[in-house]
Amino acid sequence: MRFEDYKPSEEKHYSILNSNGQIITEEDLLSFSEEELLYLYRTMLYTRIVDEKALSYQRQGRMLTYAPNIGQEAAQIGSAYAMEKEDWLVPAFRELGAWLIRGIPLKNIYLYWYGNEWGSYMPEGVKVLPVSVPIASQLQHATGIGMANNIKGENNVVVTYVGDGGTSQGDFHEALNFAAVFKAPVVFIIQNNQYAISVPRKEQTASETLAQKAIAYNMPGVLVDGNDIFAMYSATKEAIDKARKGEGPTLIEAFTYRLGAHTTSDDPTKYREDKEVEEWEKKDPILRFKKYLQSKEILTEEWEKNTQKEIEKEVVYTFEEIEDKSDTSIEDIFNYQYETMPPHLEEQLEQYKSFLEGGK
Ligand SMILES: Cc1ncc(C[n+]2csc(CCOP(=O)(O)OP(=O)(O)O)c2C)c(N)n1
């Protein structure tokens, strides 16, 4: 793609695949092998199944709060697939597809949502920061890593994610400003899933698009169809290449939709119409990619059925492996907050112990 052809303040989306799964932009990027295409599709299915299982475990009282990714798989997987092994991924908390692409084992992911901090302990060589729940705070870390890369003369790029709601945080602006001034090699990806819990995008900001926020910092900004895996890959790849060449940061707005709830504690029927959700279900990124693969005779129903079964088996096995086999205790929460435990925490720990012993 050419960023120059897309003015960030115009609501013109960069896209390659239309909703029928047909290529609409002349692109030579589609030099993916059949094997790669099936790997990408499998990862989308994997992401969906991990979500669906987690939601069902949560409803059974076997999982803590969970933030599903349903509908956002292309935005996450397309972008993360454009990264090189040495690049850093700095996530928020709704990037399951990207985590899987970058090599985080499902075990870590389920451990994290199960409330076990060992989930955040990345395997050797996986350059991914832990989940960041304080909205937009991760962007500061991303810019910091990018600036450090420049100082150390390293050639790695940082890809970081934030939601549409996160763009209203001061951290968002500070991170973009510093990244642009210091030409930090960072690709900022806004997953605009249209809602920040119950706050719709139009009430979040008066800006026409989120991509246009790039103009203020004098960096390229582009609005991408976030349900189009090819467009997400292509735009991110170009932004990464620019960053690696020393041309500084880029802001990508991935226009997508959260088909599920914000988290398992949320009821979206309270603030949005079923009709809107139904419209977006038709634009399901997995369905769109499937249509493309079928039209090219790359995907068969049999492959899909077998793959789904295989994934389900693996997902169930992994969850059962981590369930109730916690190697941490509640005391760990007290033990590792400070080098020396302050008196108020000592007091709470004592209270907790006496609670365990049946006291008051
Ligand atoms: C600093 C901060 N303020 C408030 C919250 C509570 N909170 C959790 S998620 C969320 C909405 C985030 O919306 P968005 O950035 O659009 O991301 P999405 O959840 O839609 O992926 C809020 C306000 C928080 N985690 N951190």
Short mmCIF file of C-alpha atoms and ligand atoms in Angstrom, two decimals:
data_model
loop_
_atom_site.label_atom_id
_atom_site.label_comp_id
_atom_site.label_asym_id
_atom_site.label_seq_id
_atom_site.Cartn_x
_atom_site.Cartn_y
_atom_site.Cartn_z
CA MET A 1 0.00 0.00 0.00
CA ARG A 2 0.97 3.64 -0.19
CA PHE A 3 0.21 5.61 2.96
CA GLU A 4 0.21 8.82 0.92
CA ASP A 5 -2.96 7.65 -0.86
CA TYR A 6 -4.89 7.53 2.41
CA LYS A 7 -5.59 10.76 4.21
CA PRO A 8 -6.12 9.83 7.85
CA SER A 9 -8.90 12.38 8.33
CA GLU A 10 -11.00 10.84 5.55
CA GLU A 11 -13.14 7.85 6.32
CA LYS A 12 -11.63 5.92 3.43
CA HIS A 13 -10.53 2.50 4.64
CA TYR A 14 -7.59 0.67 3.23
CA SER A 15 -8.79 -2.78 2.33
CA ILE A 16 -7.79 -5.68 0.11
CA LEU A 17 -10.52 -8.28 0.63
CA ASN A 18 -14.16 -7.29 0.29
CA SER A 19 -16.88 -8.89 2.42
CA ASN A 20 -17.30 -11.64 -0.18
CA GLY A 21 -13.69 -12.60 0.20
CA GLN A 22 -12.66 -11.19 -3.17
CA ILE A 23 -9.48 -9.22 -3.73
CA ILE A 24 -10.36 -5.61 -4.54
CA THR A 25 -6.97 -3.93 -4.45
CA GLU A 26 -4.11 -4.70 -6.73
CA GLU A 27 -1.52 -6.07 -4.42
CA ASP A 28 1.53 -8.15 -4.94
CA LEU A 29 1.70 -8.87 -1.24
CA LEU A 30 -0.30 -12.05 -1.68
CA SER A 31 2.80 -14.04 -2.15
CA PHE A 32 1.77 -16.10 0.85
CA SER A 33 2.16 -19.82 0.33
CA GLU A 34 -0.90 -22.06 0.77
CA GLU A 35 0.73 -23.32 3.94
CA GLU A 36 0.97 -19.79 5.33
CA LEU A 37 -2.62 -19.00 4.42
CA LEU A 38 -3.84 -22.10 6.21
CA TYR A 39 -1.65 -21.30 9.21
CA LEU A 40 -3.24 -17.84 9.43
CA TYR A 41 -6.73 -19.29 9.10
CA ARG A 42 -5.97 -21.96 11.69
CA THR A 43 -4.76 -19.29 14.11
CA MET A 44 -8.02 -17.39 13.59
CA LEU A 45 -10.01 -20.52 14.37
CA TYR A 46 -7.75 -21.23 17.33
CA THR A 47 -8.34 -17.73 18.71
CA ARG A 48 -12.10 -18.09 18.34
CA ILE A 49 -12.15 -21.49 20.04
CA VAL A 50 -9.94 -20.31 22.93
CA ASP A 51 -12.41 -17.44 23.46
CA GLU A 52 -15.52 -19.60 23.26
CA LYS A 53 -14.11 -22.17 25.66
CA ALA A 54 -12.98 -19.49 28.12
CA LEU A 55 -16.44 -17.91 28.09
CA SER A 56 -18.04 -21.26 28.77
CA TYR A 57 -15.54 -22.05 31.58
CA GLN A 58 -16.26 -18.66 33.12
CA ARG A 59 -20.01 -19.32 33.07
CA GLN A 60 -19.35 -22.65 34.75
CA GLY A 61 -17.47 -20.84 37.51
CA ARG A 62 -14.15 -22.33 36.42
CA MET A 63 -12.49 -19.17 35.02
CA LEU A 64 -12.19 -15.61 36.33
CA THR A 65 -13.17 -12.50 34.34
CA TYR A 66 -12.31 -12.91 30.68
CA ALA A 67 -12.08 -10.37 27.82
CA PRO A 68 -13.08 -12.01 24.53
CA ASN A 69 -11.65 -11.12 21.11
CA ILE A 70 -14.51 -12.36 18.92
CA GLY A 71 -14.64 -10.28 15.72
CA GLN A 72 -11.16 -8.81 16.12
CA GLU A 73 -9.08 -11.78 14.99
CA ALA A 74 -7.99 -10.30 11.64
CA ALA A 75 -6.86 -7.03 13.23
CA GLN A 76 -4.68 -8.93 15.68
CA ILE A 77 -3.36 -11.78 13.56
CA GLY A 78 -2.78 -9.82 10.33
CA SER A 79 -0.76 -7.18 12.14
CA ALA A 80 1.30 -9.49 14.33
CA TYR A 81 2.17 -11.71 11.37
CA ALA A 82 4.03 -8.75 9.83
CA MET A 83 6.53 -8.72 12.71
CA GLU A 84 9.99 -10.28 12.77
CA LYS A 85 11.16 -12.54 15.57
CA GLU A 86 13.29 -9.82 17.16
CA ASP A 87 10.51 -7.23 17.24
CA TRP A 88 8.70 -6.36 20.47
CA LEU A 89 4.97 -6.79 21.00
CA VAL A 90 3.52 -4.50 23.66
CA PRO A 91 -0.11 -5.44 24.22
CA ALA A 92 -3.11 -4.12 26.11
CA PHE A 93 -5.37 -7.03 27.10
CA ARG A 94 -7.42 -7.88 23.98
CA GLU A 95 -4.76 -9.23 21.63
CA LEU A 96 -5.14 -12.99 21.87
CA GLY A 97 -4.52 -13.60 18.14
CA ALA A 98 -1.35 -11.52 18.25
CA TRP A 99 -0.07 -13.32 21.34
CA LEU A 100 -0.54 -16.69 19.67
CA ILE A 101 1.20 -15.53 16.49
CA ARG A 102 4.13 -14.23 18.53
CA GLY A 103 4.58 -17.62 20.22
CA ILE A 104 2.96 -17.29 23.63
CA PRO A 105 1.79 -20.76 24.62
CA LEU A 106 -1.93 -21.06 25.35
CA LYS A 107 -0.98 -22.32 28.80
CA ASN A 108 0.36 -18.85 29.68
CA ILE A 109 -2.76 -17.16 28.37
CA TYR A 110 -5.14 -19.35 30.34
CA LEU A 111 -2.95 -19.10 33.45
CA TYR A 112 -3.15 -15.30 33.24
CA TRP A 113 -6.94 -15.18 32.95
CA TYR A 114 -7.15 -17.83 35.64
CA GLY A 115 -5.53 -15.31 37.95
CA ASN A 116 -2.10 -16.92 38.07
CA GLU A 117 0.74 -14.46 37.52
CA TRP A 118 2.95 -17.18 36.07
CA GLY A 119 0.95 -16.59 32.92
CA SER A 120 2.86 -13.34 32.46
CA TYR A 121 6.21 -15.13 32.62
CA MET A 122 7.17 -15.28 28.96
CA PRO A 123 9.16 -18.18 27.55
CA GLU A 124 12.78 -17.48 26.63
CA GLY A 125 13.04 -15.59 23.33
CA VAL A 126 9.41 -14.43 23.23
CA LYS A 127 9.60 -10.66 23.07
CA VAL A 128 6.17 -9.81 24.39
CA LEU A 129 5.37 -7.66 27.41
CA PRO A 130 2.72 -8.88 29.87
CA VAL A 131 -0.95 -7.88 29.64
CA SER A 132 -1.53 -4.25 30.58
CA VAL A 133 -4.93 -3.46 32.05
CA PRO A 134 -4.36 0.21 33.01
CA ILE A 135 -5.68 1.68 29.78
CA ALA A 136 -3.02 3.08 27.41
CA SER A 137 -0.18 2.78 29.93
CA GLN A 138 1.47 0.17 27.68
CA LEU A 139 2.01 2.80 24.99
CA GLN A 140 4.54 4.56 27.18
CA HIS A 141 6.44 1.31 27.55
CA ALA A 142 6.36 0.81 23.79
CA THR A 143 7.79 4.26 23.12
CA GLY A 144 10.40 3.73 25.82
CA ILE A 145 11.52 0.44 24.27
CA GLY A 146 11.63 2.10 20.85
CA MET A 147 13.76 4.97 22.14
CA ALA A 148 16.06 2.53 23.94
CA ASN A 149 16.44 0.59 20.69
CA ASN A 150 17.64 3.75 18.96
CA ILE A 151 20.10 4.55 21.73
CA LYS A 152 21.48 1.01 21.70
CA GLY A 153 21.66 1.02 17.91
CA GLU A 154 19.39 -2.01 17.62
CA ASN A 155 17.22 -2.54 14.62
CA ASN A 156 14.07 -3.91 16.25
CA VAL A 157 10.61 -2.49 15.90
CA VAL A 158 7.88 -2.26 18.55
CA VAL A 159 4.26 -3.00 17.72
CA THR A 160 1.79 -1.87 20.36
CA TYR A 161 -2.00 -1.98 20.67
CA VAL A 162 -4.64 0.19 22.31
CA GLY A 163 -8.45 0.40 22.14
CA ASP A 164 -10.52 3.31 20.82
CA GLY A 165 -11.23 4.33 24.42
CA GLY A 166 -7.51 4.33 25.18
CA THR A 167 -6.96 7.18 22.72
CA SER A 168 -8.59 9.57 25.24
CA GLN A 169 -5.94 8.86 27.86
CA GLY A 170 -3.05 11.25 28.42
CA ASP A 171 -0.68 8.30 28.05
CA PHE A 172 -1.73 7.91 24.42
CA HIS A 173 -0.72 11.46 23.55
CA GLU A 174 2.50 11.45 25.52
CA ALA A 175 3.59 8.18 23.95
CA LEU A 176 2.84 9.36 20.39
CA ASN A 177 4.47 12.72 20.95
CA PHE A 178 7.72 11.28 22.30
CA ALA A 179 7.81 8.55 19.66
CA ALA A 180 7.49 11.10 16.86
CA VAL A 181 9.98 13.59 18.31
CA PHE A 182 12.60 10.88 18.90
CA LYS A 183 11.74 8.88 15.78
CA ALA A 184 11.15 5.79 17.88
CA PRO A 185 10.51 2.69 15.75
CA VAL A 186 6.99 2.06 17.02
CA VAL A 187 3.81 1.01 15.22
CA PHE A 188 0.76 2.10 17.22
CA ILE A 189 -2.32 0.04 16.41
CA ILE A 190 -5.71 1.23 17.61
CA GLN A 191 -8.17 -1.64 17.63
CA ASN A 192 -11.25 0.50 17.13
CA ASN A 193 -13.90 -2.04 18.12
CA GLN A 194 -16.42 0.83 18.39
CA TYR A 195 -16.99 0.68 22.14
CA ALA A 196 -15.07 1.36 25.34
CA ILE A 197 -17.23 -0.81 27.56
CA SER A 198 -20.57 1.01 27.02
CA VAL A 199 -19.19 4.26 25.55
CA PRO A 200 -19.62 4.34 21.76
CA ARG A 201 -16.83 5.64 19.60
CA LYS A 202 -18.74 8.81 18.59
CA GLU A 203 -18.99 9.82 22.24
CA GLN A 204 -15.34 9.06 22.84
CA THR A 205 -13.85 11.79 20.67
CA ALA A 206 -15.00 14.56 18.34
CA SER A 207 -12.37 13.52 15.77
CA GLU A 208 -13.75 12.21 12.48
CA THR A 209 -11.36 9.27 12.61
CA LEU A 210 -8.90 8.02 15.18
CA ALA A 211 -6.20 7.74 12.51
CA GLN A 212 -6.24 11.53 12.11
CA LYS A 213 -4.76 11.91 15.57
CA ALA A 214 -1.46 11.08 13.83
CA ILE A 215 -1.52 14.47 12.06
CA ALA A 216 -0.92 16.35 15.32
CA TYR A 217 2.28 14.39 15.92
CA ASN A 218 3.43 14.57 12.31
CA MET A 219 3.51 10.85 11.77
CA PRO A 220 1.75 8.80 9.09
CA GLY A 221 -1.75 7.68 10.06
CA VAL A 222 -3.91 5.23 8.17
CA LEU A 223 -7.43 3.89 8.60
CA VAL A 224 -7.53 0.20 7.78
CA ASP A 225 -10.40 -2.26 7.44
CA GLY A 226 -9.62 -4.20 10.59
CA ASN A 227 -11.68 -7.23 9.53
CA ASP A 228 -9.47 -7.74 6.51
CA ILE A 229 -6.47 -9.86 7.43
CA PHE A 230 -4.55 -8.94 4.27
CA ALA A 231 -5.03 -5.20 4.70
CA MET A 232 -3.93 -5.41 8.31
CA TYR A 233 -0.85 -7.38 7.33
CA SER A 234 0.05 -5.06 4.49
CA ALA A 235 -0.39 -1.79 6.41
CA THR A 236 1.51 -3.08 9.43
CA LYS A 237 4.29 -4.48 7.27
CA GLU A 238 4.78 -1.14 5.58
CA ALA A 239 4.77 0.70 8.92
CA ILE A 240 7.29 -1.78 10.34
CA ASP A 241 9.55 -1.43 7.30
CA LYS A 242 9.48 2.38 7.62
CA ALA A 243 10.28 2.17 11.33
CA ARG A 244 13.16 -0.22 10.70
CA LYS A 245 14.61 2.18 8.14
CA GLY A 246 14.70 4.90 10.81
CA GLU A 247 11.64 6.77 9.54
CA GLY A 248 9.89 6.74 12.93
CA PRO A 249 6.44 5.75 14.14
CA THR A 250 3.09 5.19 12.40
CA LEU A 251 -0.46 5.17 13.71
CA ILE A 252 -2.85 2.54 12.34
CA GLU A 253 -6.56 2.59 13.11
CA ALA A 254 -8.00 -0.89 12.65
CA PHE A 255 -11.73 -0.38 12.11
CA THR A 256 -13.38 -3.44 13.56
CA TYR A 257 -16.15 -4.50 15.94
CA ARG A 258 -16.36 -6.32 19.23
CA LEU A 259 -18.95 -9.02 18.53
CA GLY A 260 -18.97 -10.22 22.13
CA ALA A 261 -19.15 -8.55 25.52
CA HIS A 262 -16.44 -6.21 26.82
CA THR A 263 -15.66 -8.84 29.44
CA THR A 264 -17.64 -11.57 31.13
CA SER A 265 -18.82 -8.90 33.61
CA ASP A 266 -20.52 -6.88 30.87
CA ASP A 267 -23.98 -7.10 29.27
CA PRO A 268 -23.78 -5.35 25.87
CA THR A 269 -27.54 -5.68 25.24
CA LYS A 270 -27.90 -2.77 27.68
CA TYR A 271 -26.19 -0.30 25.36
CA ARG A 272 -26.34 -1.53 21.77
CA GLU A 273 -28.94 -2.87 19.37
CA ASP A 274 -29.06 -6.52 18.26
CA LYS A 275 -29.47 -5.26 14.70
CA GLU A 276 -26.08 -3.57 14.81
CA VAL A 277 -24.45 -6.75 16.07
CA GLU A 278 -26.17 -8.80 13.37
CA GLU A 279 -24.84 -6.44 10.68
CA TRP A 280 -21.30 -6.92 11.98
CA GLU A 281 -21.72 -10.69 12.27
CA LYS A 282 -22.03 -10.68 8.49
CA LYS A 283 -18.62 -8.99 8.37
CA ASP A 284 -17.01 -11.62 10.58
CA PRO A 285 -13.31 -11.60 9.64
CA ILE A 286 -13.07 -15.39 9.82
CA LEU A 287 -15.98 -15.79 7.42
CA ARG A 288 -14.45 -13.32 5.00
CA PHE A 289 -11.09 -15.06 4.97
CA LYS A 290 -12.81 -18.43 4.64
CA LYS A 291 -14.65 -17.24 1.51
CA TYR A 292 -11.35 -16.18 -0.01
CA LEU A 293 -9.66 -19.50 0.79
CA GLN A 294 -12.62 -21.46 -0.57
CA SER A 295 -12.68 -19.43 -3.77
CA LYS A 296 -9.01 -20.33 -4.29
CA GLU A 297 -9.74 -23.97 -3.43
CA ILE A 298 -7.24 -23.87 -0.60
CA LEU A 299 -9.69 -24.73 2.17
CA THR A 300 -11.96 -27.74 2.30
CA GLU A 301 -14.80 -28.39 4.76
CA GLU A 302 -13.06 -31.58 5.79
CA TRP A 303 -9.81 -29.76 6.66
CA GLU A 304 -11.78 -27.22 8.67
CA LYS A 305 -13.77 -29.85 10.58
CA ASN A 306 -10.68 -31.87 11.45
CA THR A 307 -8.72 -28.77 12.39
CA GLN A 308 -11.49 -27.52 14.66
CA LYS A 309 -11.64 -30.87 16.41
CA GLU A 310 -7.88 -30.95 16.86
CA ILE A 311 -7.83 -27.40 18.28
CA GLU A 312 -10.72 -28.09 20.66
CA LYS A 313 -8.93 -31.11 22.03
CA GLU A 314 -5.75 -29.10 22.62
CA VAL A 315 -7.61 -26.19 24.21
CA VAL A 316 -9.59 -28.39 26.60
CA TYR A 317 -6.44 -30.30 27.54
CA THR A 318 -4.52 -27.08 28.22
CA PHE A 319 -7.26 -25.61 30.38
CA GLU A 320 -7.63 -28.77 32.43
CA GLU A 321 -3.89 -28.83 32.89
CA ILE A 322 -3.82 -25.38 34.51
CA GLU A 323 -7.14 -25.62 36.35
CA ASP A 324 -6.83 -25.99 40.11
CA LYS A 325 -3.14 -26.73 39.80
CA SER A 326 -2.09 -23.33 40.96
CA ASP A 327 1.52 -23.14 42.10
CA THR A 328 0.93 -19.79 43.76
CA SER A 329 -0.89 -18.86 46.94
CA ILE A 330 -2.79 -15.74 47.92
CA GLU A 331 0.17 -14.96 50.19
CA ASP A 332 2.26 -14.37 47.06
CA ILE A 333 0.23 -11.23 46.39
CA PHE A 334 1.47 -9.84 49.70
CA ASN A 335 4.99 -11.19 49.43
CA TYR A 336 6.11 -9.65 46.16
CA GLN A 337 4.55 -6.18 46.12
CA TYR A 338 7.39 -4.56 48.12
CA GLU A 339 10.90 -5.56 49.10
CA THR A 340 9.88 -5.04 52.75
CA MET A 341 6.22 -5.52 53.50
CA PRO A 342 4.65 -2.28 54.77
CA PRO A 343 2.62 -2.46 58.03
CA HIS A 344 -0.81 -2.14 56.38
CA LEU A 345 -0.11 -5.16 54.18
CA GLU A 346 1.26 -7.12 57.16
CA GLU A 347 -2.02 -6.41 58.88
CA GLN A 348 -4.07 -7.57 55.89
CA LEU A 349 -1.97 -10.72 55.60
CA GLU A 350 -2.63 -11.49 59.26
CA GLN A 351 -6.35 -10.94 58.68
CA TYR A 352 -6.25 -13.29 55.72
CA LYS A 353 -4.45 -15.97 57.75
CA SER A 354 -6.90 -15.76 60.61
CA PHE A 355 -9.75 -15.93 58.08
CA LEU A 356 -8.25 -19.19 56.78
CA GLU A 357 -8.09 -20.51 60.31
CA GLY A 358 -11.78 -19.73 60.75
CA GLY A 359 -11.19 -16.69 62.96
CA LYS A 360 -12.36 -13.13 62.37
C1 LIG B 1 -6.59 3.89 33.49
C2 LIG B 1 -7.82 3.02 33.46
N1 LIG B 1 -9.04 3.59 33.57
C3 LIG B 1 -10.15 2.81 33.53
C4 LIG B 1 -10.06 1.45 33.42
C5 LIG B 1 -11.31 0.59 33.38
N2 LIG B 1 -11.49 0.07 32.02
C6 LIG B 1 -11.14 -1.18 31.71
S1 LIG B 1 -11.41 -1.51 30.08
C7 LIG B 1 -12.00 0.03 29.79
C8 LIG B 1 -12.46 0.43 28.41
C9 LIG B 1 -11.38 0.31 27.39
O1 LIG B 1 -11.91 0.56 26.13
P1 LIG B 1 -11.00 0.53 24.85
O2 LIG B 1 -9.74 1.27 25.09
O3 LIG B 1 -11.84 0.99 23.71
O4 LIG B 1 -10.60 -1.01 24.69
P2 LIG B 1 -11.53 -2.29 24.55
O5 LIG B 1 -11.83 -2.74 25.95
O6 LIG B 1 -12.74 -1.92 23.79
O7 LIG B 1 -10.69 -3.29 23.85
C10 LIG B 1 -11.99 0.79 30.96
C11 LIG B 1 -12.46 2.18 31.04
C12 LIG B 1 -8.76 0.90 33.33
N3 LIG B 1 -8.55 -0.42 33.19
N4 LIG B 1 -7.66 1.69 33.35
#
